[in-house]
Amino acid sequence: MSNLVFPNAAAIARLRDTVRERLSVSLLHLVFDVFAPDTPSPVTRVELTDLVLNEEGFPSAVVFALHGAMVRAALKDDMSVVPRLLGILGRLLDRDTREPETIALAALSDAALHADDTYLLQATFADDVGVTTTLVGPSAESVSRSEALMAEALAVLERTAPDWSAELPLLSRQVLLAKPASPTDRAFGGAAVFDAFGAVLMNPDGWHDPSTVLMALIHEASHQHMFLFHLDDPVLKNDAAAVFTSPLRAEPRPMEGVFHALWVSARMTVAADAVLKSPHRPTWASALRSHQVAALQSFRDCEKTVAEHADLTALGAKLFQDARDAVDAV
């Protein structure tokens, strides 16, 4: 079996098909079985199925975010939000809800997105520690600067590491820019959640140069990559309430967080290696090398904690060994 750290666009495409099929089944159940007794659907079964399984394109992150909001409402038995969510569903039929054809960047704000999209995506990315609960879109100047940096980073990736370039848009085709609402709020670099599959949240204040942007894109896409492995396997069997520290990070976190950091760091290290070893490597290779060194250090830190404390499934053990093998070969 191949090493799962390395990019594999064909495998990711198959997993995307699985995700889309399950999204369709779950939405149909929520709308027509769970909510229908109290709030009739504004769409038909055929329309809802076509919204998700339309052959013309994969559903955008907004469709996933709407599903996530519906799931949260059902689990909390909070029917008060259902009319609003179903209203959004009805309005989606009048808009293009397919993901962009290529990686696209947009501010997470009503000025750049439909108000329904902003509402859903902000709620979906809101974490439980207060880092991404209050977000505002960046200035037009910041967006323009970020677009230029991302374009250069993606052009270099396509030229130097085509396998990585082919896989990236299958994981993170929508790049959303946002920053804390107040300068006193806790800063963040980026975020990825499965309930907004296909999108990643980025803080443009951290985008200093193309090397930083390239590593940030690989970083957040790799979280989405790991989410796909969780479709049919828990990967970890550790108690979710148990937390662990590590030499480089004294703040305790669950093993899932440690394992995600290990996986992300491994893929950042390997992706940077592909770019650096290319005869077409960029003029900013030395800056990228610095990011690679930092990613490698993060991987080694997480590796120790996982080796000592992780209770892995068979797939989890393979992912761990694959990550070790791939990084050791760099």
mmCIF file with all atom_site columns, N, CA and C in Angstrom, residues 12-77:
data_model
loop_
_atom_site.group_PDB
_atom_site.id
_atom_site.type_symbol
_atom_site.label_atom_id
_atom_site.label_alt_id
_atom_site.label_comp_id
_atom_site.label_asym_id
_atom_site.label_entity_id
_atom_site.label_seq_id
_atom_site.pdbx_PDB_ins_code
_atom_site.Cartn_x
_atom_site.Cartn_y
_atom_site.Cartn_z
_atom_site.occupancy
_atom_site.B_iso_or_equiv
_atom_site.pdbx_formal_charge
_atom_site.auth_seq_id
_atom_site.auth_comp_id
_atom_site.auth_asym_id
_atom_site.auth_atom_id
_atom_site.pdbx_PDB_model_num
ATOM 1   N N  . ILE A 1 12 ? -8.251  11.195 -3.535  1.00 0.00 ? 12 ILE A N  1
ATOM 2   C CA . ILE A 1 12 ? -9.037  12.260 -2.918  1.00 0.00 ? 12 ILE A CA 1
ATOM 3   C C  . ILE A 1 12 ? -10.324 12.484 -3.702  1.00 0.00 ? 12 ILE A C  1
ATOM 4   N N  . ALA A 1 13 ? -10.252 12.395 -5.023  1.00 0.00 ? 13 ALA A N  1
ATOM 5   C CA . ALA A 1 13 ? -11.459 12.567 -5.848  1.00 0.00 ? 13 ALA A CA 1
ATOM 6   C C  . ALA A 1 13 ? -12.498 11.505 -5.499  1.00 0.00 ? 13 ALA A C  1
ATOM 7   N N  . ARG A 1 14 ? -12.045 10.277 -5.271  1.00 0.00 ? 14 ARG A N  1
ATOM 8   C CA . ARG A 1 14 ? -12.983 9.210  -4.894  1.00 0.00 ? 14 ARG A CA 1
ATOM 9   C C  . ARG A 1 14 ? -13.606 9.484  -3.527  1.00 0.00 ? 14 ARG A C  1
ATOM 10  N N  . LEU A 1 15 ? -12.803 9.960  -2.594  1.00 0.00 ? 15 LEU A N  1
ATOM 11  C CA . LEU A 1 15 ? -13.323 10.268 -1.270  1.00 0.00 ? 15 LEU A CA 1
ATOM 12  C C  . LEU A 1 15 ? -14.306 11.431 -1.317  1.00 0.00 ? 15 LEU A C  1
ATOM 13  N N  . ARG A 1 16 ? -14.048 12.401 -2.186  1.00 0.00 ? 16 ARG A N  1
ATOM 14  C CA . ARG A 1 16 ? -14.984 13.503 -2.354  1.00 0.00 ? 16 ARG A CA 1
ATOM 15  C C  . ARG A 1 16 ? -16.340 12.995 -2.830  1.00 0.00 ? 16 ARG A C  1
ATOM 16  N N  . ASP A 1 17 ? -16.337 12.022 -3.719  1.00 0.00 ? 17 ASP A N  1
ATOM 17  C CA . ASP A 1 17 ? -17.598 11.440 -4.179  1.00 0.00 ? 17 ASP A CA 1
ATOM 18  C C  . ASP A 1 17 ? -18.357 10.807 -3.014  1.00 0.00 ? 17 ASP A C  1
ATOM 19  N N  . THR A 1 18 ? -17.615 10.127 -2.141  1.00 0.00 ? 18 THR A N  1
ATOM 20  C CA . THR A 1 18 ? -18.227 9.519  -0.960  1.00 0.00 ? 18 THR A CA 1
ATOM 21  C C  . THR A 1 18 ? -18.818 10.581 -0.053  1.00 0.00 ? 18 THR A C  1
ATOM 22  N N  . VAL A 1 19 ? -18.061 11.654 0.165   1.00 0.00 ? 19 VAL A N  1
ATOM 23  C CA . VAL A 1 19 ? -18.532 12.747 1.022   1.00 0.00 ? 19 VAL A CA 1
ATOM 24  C C  . VAL A 1 19 ? -19.817 13.346 0.457   1.00 0.00 ? 19 VAL A C  1
ATOM 25  N N  . ARG A 1 20 ? -19.834 13.572 -0.835  1.00 0.00 ? 20 ARG A N  1
ATOM 26  C CA . ARG A 1 20 ? -21.003 14.188 -1.455  1.00 0.00 ? 20 ARG A CA 1
ATOM 27  C C  . ARG A 1 20 ? -22.230 13.287 -1.344  1.00 0.00 ? 20 ARG A C  1
ATOM 28  N N  . GLU A 1 21 ? -22.063 12.000 -1.560  1.00 0.00 ? 21 GLU A N  1
ATOM 29  C CA . GLU A 1 21 ? -23.192 11.074 -1.456  1.00 0.00 ? 21 GLU A CA 1
ATOM 30  C C  . GLU A 1 21 ? -23.750 11.047 -0.036  1.00 0.00 ? 21 GLU A C  1
ATOM 31  N N  . ARG A 1 22 ? -22.867 11.063 0.953   1.00 0.00 ? 22 ARG A N  1
ATOM 32  C CA . ARG A 1 22 ? -23.328 11.039 2.338   1.00 0.00 ? 22 ARG A CA 1
ATOM 33  C C  . ARG A 1 22 ? -23.985 12.363 2.727   1.00 0.00 ? 22 ARG A C  1
ATOM 34  N N  . LEU A 1 23 ? -23.481 13.452 2.185   1.00 0.00 ? 23 LEU A N  1
ATOM 35  C CA . LEU A 1 23 ? -24.097 14.750 2.434   1.00 0.00 ? 23 LEU A CA 1
ATOM 36  C C  . LEU A 1 23 ? -25.524 14.765 1.918   1.00 0.00 ? 23 LEU A C  1
ATOM 37  N N  . SER A 1 24 ? -25.729 14.219 0.736   1.00 0.00 ? 24 SER A N  1
ATOM 38  C CA . SER A 1 24 ? -27.067 14.181 0.150   1.00 0.00 ? 24 SER A CA 1
ATOM 39  C C  . SER A 1 24 ? -28.022 13.368 1.011   1.00 0.00 ? 24 SER A C  1
ATOM 40  N N  . VAL A 1 25 ? -27.598 12.200 1.435   1.00 0.00 ? 25 VAL A N  1
ATOM 41  C CA . VAL A 1 25 ? -28.450 11.333 2.265   1.00 0.00 ? 25 VAL A CA 1
ATOM 42  C C  . VAL A 1 25 ? -28.799 12.029 3.576   1.00 0.00 ? 25 VAL A C  1
ATOM 43  N N  . SER A 1 26 ? -27.816 12.649 4.204   1.00 0.00 ? 26 SER A N  1
ATOM 44  C CA . SER A 1 26 ? -28.043 13.290 5.497   1.00 0.00 ? 26 SER A CA 1
ATOM 45  C C  . SER A 1 26 ? -28.971 14.495 5.377   1.00 0.00 ? 26 SER A C  1
ATOM 46  N N  . LEU A 1 27 ? -28.783 15.316 4.338   1.00 0.00 ? 27 LEU A N  1
ATOM 47  C CA . LEU A 1 27 ? -29.654 16.472 4.145   1.00 0.00 ? 27 LEU A CA 1
ATOM 48  C C  . LEU A 1 27 ? -31.100 16.041 3.894   1.00 0.00 ? 27 LEU A C  1
ATOM 49  N N  . LEU A 1 28 ? -31.288 15.029 3.082   1.00 0.00 ? 28 LEU A N  1
ATOM 50  C CA . LEU A 1 28 ? -32.642 14.533 2.821   1.00 0.00 ? 28 LEU A CA 1
ATOM 51  C C  . LEU A 1 28 ? -33.307 14.063 4.110   1.00 0.00 ? 28 LEU A C  1
ATOM 52  N N  . HIS A 1 29 ? -32.551 13.375 4.946   1.00 0.00 ? 29 HIS A N  1
ATOM 53  C CA . HIS A 1 29 ? -33.099 12.884 6.216   1.00 0.00 ? 29 HIS A CA 1
ATOM 54  C C  . HIS A 1 29 ? -33.465 14.051 7.132   1.00 0.00 ? 29 HIS A C  1
ATOM 55  N N  . LEU A 1 30 ? -32.573 15.028 7.245   1.00 0.00 ? 30 LEU A N  1
ATOM 56  C CA . LEU A 1 30 ? -32.828 16.158 8.133   1.00 0.00 ? 30 LEU A CA 1
ATOM 57  C C  . LEU A 1 30 ? -34.046 16.954 7.677   1.00 0.00 ? 30 LEU A C  1
ATOM 58  N N  . VAL A 1 31 ? -34.081 17.278 6.405   1.00 0.00 ? 31 VAL A N  1
ATOM 59  C CA . VAL A 1 31 ? -35.128 18.158 5.890   1.00 0.00 ? 31 VAL A CA 1
ATOM 60  C C  . VAL A 1 31 ? -36.487 17.475 5.845   1.00 0.00 ? 31 VAL A C  1
ATOM 61  N N  . PHE A 1 32 ? -36.516 16.209 5.403   1.00 0.00 ? 32 PHE A N  1
ATOM 62  C CA . PHE A 1 32 ? -37.812 15.561 5.162   1.00 0.00 ? 32 PHE A CA 1
ATOM 63  C C  . PHE A 1 32 ? -38.250 14.593 6.263   1.00 0.00 ? 32 PHE A C  1
ATOM 64  N N  . ASP A 1 33 ? -37.332 14.209 7.144   1.00 0.00 ? 33 ASP A N  1
ATOM 65  C CA . ASP A 1 33 ? -37.720 13.318 8.243   1.00 0.00 ? 33 ASP A CA 1
ATOM 66  C C  . ASP A 1 33 ? -37.687 14.030 9.602   1.00 0.00 ? 33 ASP A C  1
ATOM 67  N N  . VAL A 1 34 ? -36.598 14.774 9.857   1.00 0.00 ? 34 VAL A N  1
ATOM 68  C CA . VAL A 1 34 ? -36.435 15.399 11.175  1.00 0.00 ? 34 VAL A CA 1
ATOM 69  C C  . VAL A 1 34 ? -37.211 16.705 11.291  1.00 0.00 ? 34 VAL A C  1
ATOM 70  N N  . PHE A 1 35 ? -37.104 17.582 10.290  1.00 0.00 ? 35 PHE A N  1
ATOM 71  C CA . PHE A 1 35 ? -37.688 18.920 10.394  1.00 0.00 ? 35 PHE A CA 1
ATOM 72  C C  . PHE A 1 35 ? -39.099 19.026 9.818   1.00 0.00 ? 35 PHE A C  1
ATOM 73  N N  . ALA A 1 36 ? -39.424 18.206 8.837   1.00 0.00 ? 36 ALA A N  1
ATOM 74  C CA . ALA A 1 36 ? -40.687 18.357 8.101   1.00 0.00 ? 36 ALA A CA 1
ATOM 75  C C  . ALA A 1 36 ? -41.941 18.357 8.974   1.00 0.00 ? 36 ALA A C  1
ATOM 76  N N  . PRO A 1 37 ? -42.005 17.565 10.036  1.00 0.00 ? 37 PRO A N  1
ATOM 77  C CA . PRO A 1 37 ? -43.238 17.579 10.840  1.00 0.00 ? 37 PRO A CA 1
ATOM 78  C C  . PRO A 1 37 ? -43.584 18.962 11.399  1.00 0.00 ? 37 PRO A C  1
ATOM 79  N N  . ASP A 1 38 ? -42.569 19.776 11.684  1.00 0.00 ? 38 ASP A N  1
ATOM 80  C CA . ASP A 1 38 ? -42.806 21.099 12.256  1.00 0.00 ? 38 ASP A CA 1
ATOM 81  C C  . ASP A 1 38 ? -42.646 22.222 11.240  1.00 0.00 ? 38 ASP A C  1
ATOM 82  N N  . THR A 1 39 ? -41.715 22.046 10.286  1.00 0.00 ? 39 THR A N  1
ATOM 83  C CA . THR A 1 39 ? -41.421 23.094 9.311   1.00 0.00 ? 39 THR A CA 1
ATOM 84  C C  . THR A 1 39 ? -41.311 22.475 7.927   1.00 0.00 ? 39 THR A C  1
ATOM 85  N N  . PRO A 1 40 ? -42.297 22.668 7.089   1.00 0.00 ? 40 PRO A N  1
ATOM 86  C CA . PRO A 1 40 ? -42.257 22.081 5.742   1.00 0.00 ? 40 PRO A CA 1
ATOM 87  C C  . PRO A 1 40 ? -41.068 22.582 4.942   1.00 0.00 ? 40 PRO A C  1
ATOM 88  N N  . SER A 1 41 ? -40.587 21.736 4.086   1.00 0.00 ? 41 SER A N  1
ATOM 89  C CA . SER A 1 41 ? -39.426 22.085 3.274   1.00 0.00 ? 41 SER A CA 1
ATOM 90  C C  . SER A 1 41 ? -39.795 23.046 2.145   1.00 0.00 ? 41 SER A C  1
ATOM 91  N N  . PRO A 1 42 ? -38.926 24.029 1.865   1.00 0.00 ? 42 PRO A N  1
ATOM 92  C CA . PRO A 1 42 ? -39.170 24.936 0.746   1.00 0.00 ? 42 PRO A CA 1
ATOM 93  C C  . PRO A 1 42 ? -38.697 24.356 -0.586  1.00 0.00 ? 42 PRO A C  1
ATOM 94  N N  . VAL A 1 43 ? -38.084 23.163 -0.529  1.00 0.00 ? 43 VAL A N  1
ATOM 95  C CA . VAL A 1 43 ? -37.586 22.524 -1.754  1.00 0.00 ? 43 VAL A CA 1
ATOM 96  C C  . VAL A 1 43 ? -38.126 21.105 -1.825  1.00 0.00 ? 43 VAL A C  1
ATOM 97  N N  . THR A 1 44 ? -38.115 20.551 -3.015  1.00 0.00 ? 44 THR A N  1
ATOM 98  C CA . THR A 1 44 ? -38.532 19.159 -3.190  1.00 0.00 ? 44 THR A CA 1
ATOM 99  C C  . THR A 1 44 ? -37.339 18.240 -2.989  1.00 0.00 ? 44 THR A C  1
ATOM 100 N N  . ARG A 1 45 ? -37.624 16.966 -2.871  1.00 0.00 ? 45 ARG A N  1
ATOM 101 C CA . ARG A 1 45 ? -36.543 15.991 -2.754  1.00 0.00 ? 45 ARG A CA 1
ATOM 102 C C  . ARG A 1 45 ? -35.645 16.031 -3.987  1.00 0.00 ? 45 ARG A C  1
ATOM 103 N N  . VAL A 1 46 ? -36.249 16.164 -5.153  1.00 0.00 ? 46 VAL A N  1
ATOM 104 C CA . VAL A 1 46 ? -35.472 16.209 -6.390  1.00 0.00 ? 46 VAL A CA 1
ATOM 105 C C  . VAL A 1 46 ? -34.558 17.432 -6.393  1.00 0.00 ? 46 VAL A C  1
ATOM 106 N N  . GLU A 1 47 ? -35.087 18.580 -5.986  1.00 0.00 ? 47 GLU A N  1
ATOM 107 C CA . GLU A 1 47 ? -34.291 19.808 -5.970  1.00 0.00 ? 47 GLU A CA 1
ATOM 108 C C  . GLU A 1 47 ? -33.140 19.705 -4.974  1.00 0.00 ? 47 GLU A C  1
ATOM 109 N N  . LEU A 1 48 ? -33.405 19.136 -3.817  1.00 0.00 ? 48 LEU A N  1
ATOM 110 C CA . LEU A 1 48 ? -32.361 19.007 -2.811  1.00 0.00 ? 48 LEU A CA 1
ATOM 111 C C  . LEU A 1 48 ? -31.284 18.029 -3.272  1.00 0.00 ? 48 LEU A C  1
ATOM 112 N N  . THR A 1 49 ? -31.699 16.942 -3.870  1.00 0.00 ? 49 THR A N  1
ATOM 113 C CA . THR A 1 49 ? -30.731 15.976 -4.398  1.00 0.00 ? 49 THR A CA 1
ATOM 114 C C  . THR A 1 49 ? -29.863 16.614 -5.469  1.00 0.00 ? 49 THR A C  1
ATOM 115 N N  . ASP A 1 50 ? -30.476 17.364 -6.355  1.00 0.00 ? 50 ASP A N  1
ATOM 116 C CA . ASP A 1 50 ? -29.730 18.012 -7.431  1.00 0.00 ? 50 ASP A CA 1
ATOM 117 C C  . ASP A 1 50 ? -28.785 19.068 -6.890  1.00 0.00 ? 50 ASP A C  1
ATOM 118 N N  . LEU A 1 51 ? -29.153 19.729 -5.802  1.00 0.00 ? 51 LEU A N  1
ATOM 119 C CA . LEU A 1 51 ? -28.292 20.743 -5.190  1.00 0.00 ? 51 LEU A CA 1
ATOM 120 C C  . LEU A 1 51 ? -26.942 20.155 -4.795  1.00 0.00 ? 51 LEU A C  1
ATOM 121 N N  . VAL A 1 52 ? -26.965 18.913 -4.321  1.00 0.00 ? 52 VAL A N  1
ATOM 122 C CA . VAL A 1 52 ? -25.747 18.273 -3.827  1.00 0.00 ? 52 VAL A CA 1
ATOM 123 C C  . VAL A 1 52 ? -25.058 17.427 -4.896  1.00 0.00 ? 52 VAL A C  1
ATOM 124 N N  . LEU A 1 53 ? -25.844 16.693 -5.668  1.00 0.00 ? 53 LEU A N  1
ATOM 125 C CA . LEU A 1 53 ? -25.278 15.715 -6.603  1.00 0.00 ? 53 LEU A CA 1
ATOM 126 C C  . LEU A 1 53 ? -25.234 16.200 -8.047  1.00 0.00 ? 53 LEU A C  1
ATOM 127 N N  . ASN A 1 54 ? -25.475 17.477 -8.262  1.00 0.00 ? 54 ASN A N  1
ATOM 128 C CA . ASN A 1 54 ? -25.430 18.044 -9.606  1.00 0.00 ? 54 ASN A CA 1
ATOM 129 C C  . ASN A 1 54 ? -24.125 17.682 -10.298 1.00 0.00 ? 54 ASN A C  1
ATOM 130 N N  . GLU A 1 55 ? -24.230 17.115 -11.490 1.00 0.00 ? 55 GLU A N  1
ATOM 131 C CA . GLU A 1 55 ? -23.039 16.662 -12.208 1.00 0.00 ? 55 GLU A CA 1
ATOM 132 C C  . GLU A 1 55 ? -22.165 17.815 -12.700 1.00 0.00 ? 55 GLU A C  1
ATOM 133 N N  . GLU A 1 56 ? -22.688 19.020 -12.674 1.00 0.00 ? 56 GLU A N  1
ATOM 134 C CA . GLU A 1 56 ? -21.932 20.156 -13.191 1.00 0.00 ? 56 GLU A CA 1
ATOM 135 C C  . GLU A 1 56 ? -20.898 20.683 -12.207 1.00 0.00 ? 56 GLU A C  1
ATOM 136 N N  . GLY A 1 57 ? -20.934 20.237 -10.976 1.00 0.00 ? 57 GLY A N  1
ATOM 137 C CA . GLY A 1 57 ? -19.929 20.719 -10.043 1.00 0.00 ? 57 GLY A CA 1
ATOM 138 C C  . GLY A 1 57 ? -20.157 20.221 -8.630  1.00 0.00 ? 57 GLY A C  1
ATOM 139 N N  . PHE A 1 58 ? -19.087 20.216 -7.854  1.00 0.00 ? 58 PHE A N  1
ATOM 140 C CA . PHE A 1 58 ? -19.113 19.782 -6.456  1.00 0.00 ? 58 PHE A CA 1
ATOM 141 C C  . PHE A 1 58 ? -19.718 20.900 -5.604  1.00 0.00 ? 58 PHE A C  1
ATOM 142 N N  . PRO A 1 59 ? -20.511 20.561 -4.587  1.00 0.00 ? 59 PRO A N  1
ATOM 143 C CA . PRO A 1 59 ? -21.130 21.606 -3.759  1.00 0.00 ? 59 PRO A CA 1
ATOM 144 C C  . PRO A 1 59 ? -20.098 22.453 -3.022  1.00 0.00 ? 59 PRO A C  1
ATOM 145 N N  . SER A 1 60 ? -20.395 23.724 -2.895  1.00 0.00 ? 60 SER A N  1
ATOM 146 C CA . SER A 1 60 ? -19.486 24.637 -2.215  1.00 0.00 ? 60 SER A CA 1
ATOM 147 C C  . SER A 1 60 ? -19.520 24.400 -0.714  1.00 0.00 ? 60 SER A C  1
ATOM 148 N N  . ALA A 1 61 ? -18.599 25.045 -0.014  1.00 0.00 ? 61 ALA A N  1
ATOM 149 C CA . ALA A 1 61 ? -18.524 24.906 1.439   1.00 0.00 ? 61 ALA A CA 1
ATOM 150 C C  . ALA A 1 61 ? -19.791 25.396 2.120   1.00 0.00 ? 61 ALA A C  1
ATOM 151 N N  . VAL A 1 62 ? -20.526 26.302 1.485   1.00 0.00 ? 62 VAL A N  1
ATOM 152 C CA . VAL A 1 62 ? -21.755 26.825 2.078   1.00 0.00 ? 62 VAL A CA 1
ATOM 153 C C  . VAL A 1 62 ? -22.791 25.717 2.247   1.00 0.00 ? 62 VAL A C  1
ATOM 154 N N  . VAL A 1 63 ? -22.878 24.811 1.288   1.00 0.00 ? 63 VAL A N  1
ATOM 155 C CA . VAL A 1 63 ? -23.830 23.702 1.396   1.00 0.00 ? 63 VAL A CA 1
ATOM 156 C C  . VAL A 1 63 ? -23.451 22.820 2.581   1.00 0.00 ? 63 VAL A C  1
ATOM 157 N N  . PHE A 1 64 ? -22.162 22.573 2.738   1.00 0.00 ? 64 PHE A N  1
ATOM 158 C CA . PHE A 1 64 ? -21.702 21.787 3.896   1.00 0.00 ? 64 PHE A CA 1
ATOM 159 C C  . PHE A 1 64 ? -21.984 22.533 5.196   1.00 0.00 ? 64 PHE A C  1
ATOM 160 N N  . ALA A 1 65 ? -21.775 23.842 5.189   1.00 0.00 ? 65 ALA A N  1
ATOM 161 C CA . ALA A 1 65 ? -22.001 24.637 6.396   1.00 0.00 ? 65 ALA A CA 1
ATOM 162 C C  . ALA A 1 65 ? -23.474 24.650 6.785   1.00 0.00 ? 65 ALA A C  1
ATOM 163 N N  . LEU A 1 66 ? -24.356 24.699 5.792   1.00 0.00 ? 66 LEU A N  1
ATOM 164 C CA . LEU A 1 66 ? -25.787 24.631 6.080   1.00 0.00 ? 66 LEU A CA 1
ATOM 165 C C  . LEU A 1 66 ? -26.132 23.283 6.698   1.00 0.00 ? 66 LEU A C  1
ATOM 166 N N  . HIS A 1 67 ? -25.576 22.224 6.149   1.00 0.00 ? 67 HIS A N  1
ATOM 167 C CA . HIS A 1 67 ? -25.800 20.893 6.719   1.00 0.00 ? 67 HIS A CA 1
ATOM 168 C C  . HIS A 1 67 ? -25.301 20.841 8.158   1.00 0.00 ? 67 HIS A C  1
ATOM 169 N N  . GLY A 1 68 ? -24.114 21.384 8.407   1.00 0.00 ? 68 GLY A N  1
ATOM 170 C CA . GLY A 1 68 ? -23.571 21.379 9.761   1.00 0.00 ? 68 GLY A CA 1
ATOM 171 C C  . GLY A 1 68 ? -24.468 22.111 10.733  1.00 0.00 ? 68 GLY A C  1
ATOM 172 N N  . ALA A 1 69 ? -25.027 23.247 10.301  1.00 0.00 ? 69 ALA A N  1
ATOM 173 C CA . ALA A 1 69 ? -25.931 24.001 11.164  1.00 0.00 ? 69 ALA A CA 1
ATOM 174 C C  . ALA A 1 69 ? -27.200 23.204 11.446  1.00 0.00 ? 69 ALA A C  1
ATOM 175 N N  . MET A 1 70 ? -27.682 22.476 10.450  1.00 0.00 ? 70 MET A N  1
ATOM 176 C CA . MET A 1 70 ? -28.871 21.643 10.652  1.00 0.00 ? 70 MET A CA 1
ATOM 177 C C  . MET A 1 70 ? -28.587 20.507 11.618  1.00 0.00 ? 70 MET A C  1
ATOM 178 N N  . VAL A 1 71 ? -27.430 19.896 11.496  1.00 0.00 ? 71 VAL A N  1
ATOM 179 C CA . VAL A 1 71 ? -27.062 18.812 12.408  1.00 0.00 ? 71 VAL A CA 1
ATOM 180 C C  . VAL A 1 71 ? -26.999 19.324 13.846  1.00 0.00 ? 71 VAL A C  1
ATOM 181 N N  . ARG A 1 72 ? -26.375 20.499 14.031  1.00 0.00 ? 72 ARG A N  1
ATOM 182 C CA . ARG A 1 72 ? -26.273 21.059 15.378  1.00 0.00 ? 72 ARG A CA 1
ATOM 183 C C  . ARG A 1 72 ? -27.660 21.352 15.949  1.00 0.00 ? 72 ARG A C  1
ATOM 184 N N  . ALA A 1 73 ? -28.544 21.858 15.117  1.00 0.00 ? 73 ALA A N  1
ATOM 185 C CA . ALA A 1 73 ? -29.905 22.141 15.580  1.00 0.00 ? 73 ALA A CA 1
ATOM 186 C C  . ALA A 1 73 ? -30.624 20.856 15.992  1.00 0.00 ? 73 ALA A C  1
ATOM 187 N N  . ALA A 1 74 ? -30.454 19.804 15.187  1.00 0.00 ? 74 ALA A N  1
ATOM 188 C CA . ALA A 1 74 ? -31.114 18.530 15.492  1.00 0.00 ? 74 ALA A CA 1
ATOM 189 C C  . ALA A 1 74 ? -30.565 17.911 16.772  1.00 0.00 ? 74 ALA A C  1
ATOM 190 N N  . LEU A 1 75 ? -29.245 17.960 16.929  1.00 0.00 ? 75 LEU A N  1
ATOM 191 C CA . LEU A 1 75 ? -28.631 17.356 18.115  1.00 0.00 ? 75 LEU A CA 1
ATOM 192 C C  . LEU A 1 75 ? -29.014 18.096 19.395  1.00 0.00 ? 75 LEU A C  1
ATOM 193 N N  . LYS A 1 76 ? -29.188 19.411 19.284  1.00 0.00 ? 76 LYS A N  1
ATOM 194 C CA . LYS A 1 76 ? -29.573 20.212 20.444  1.00 0.00 ? 76 LYS A CA 1
ATOM 195 C C  . LYS A 1 76 ? -31.087 20.287 20.614  1.00 0.00 ? 76 LYS A C  1
ATOM 196 N N  . ASP A 1 77 ? -31.795 19.683 19.652  1.00 0.00 ? 77 ASP A N  1
ATOM 197 C CA . ASP A 1 77 ? -33.259 19.772 19.628  1.00 0.00 ? 77 ASP A CA 1
ATOM 198 C C  . ASP A 1 77 ? -33.704 21.233 19.675  1.00 0.00 ? 77 ASP A C  1
#
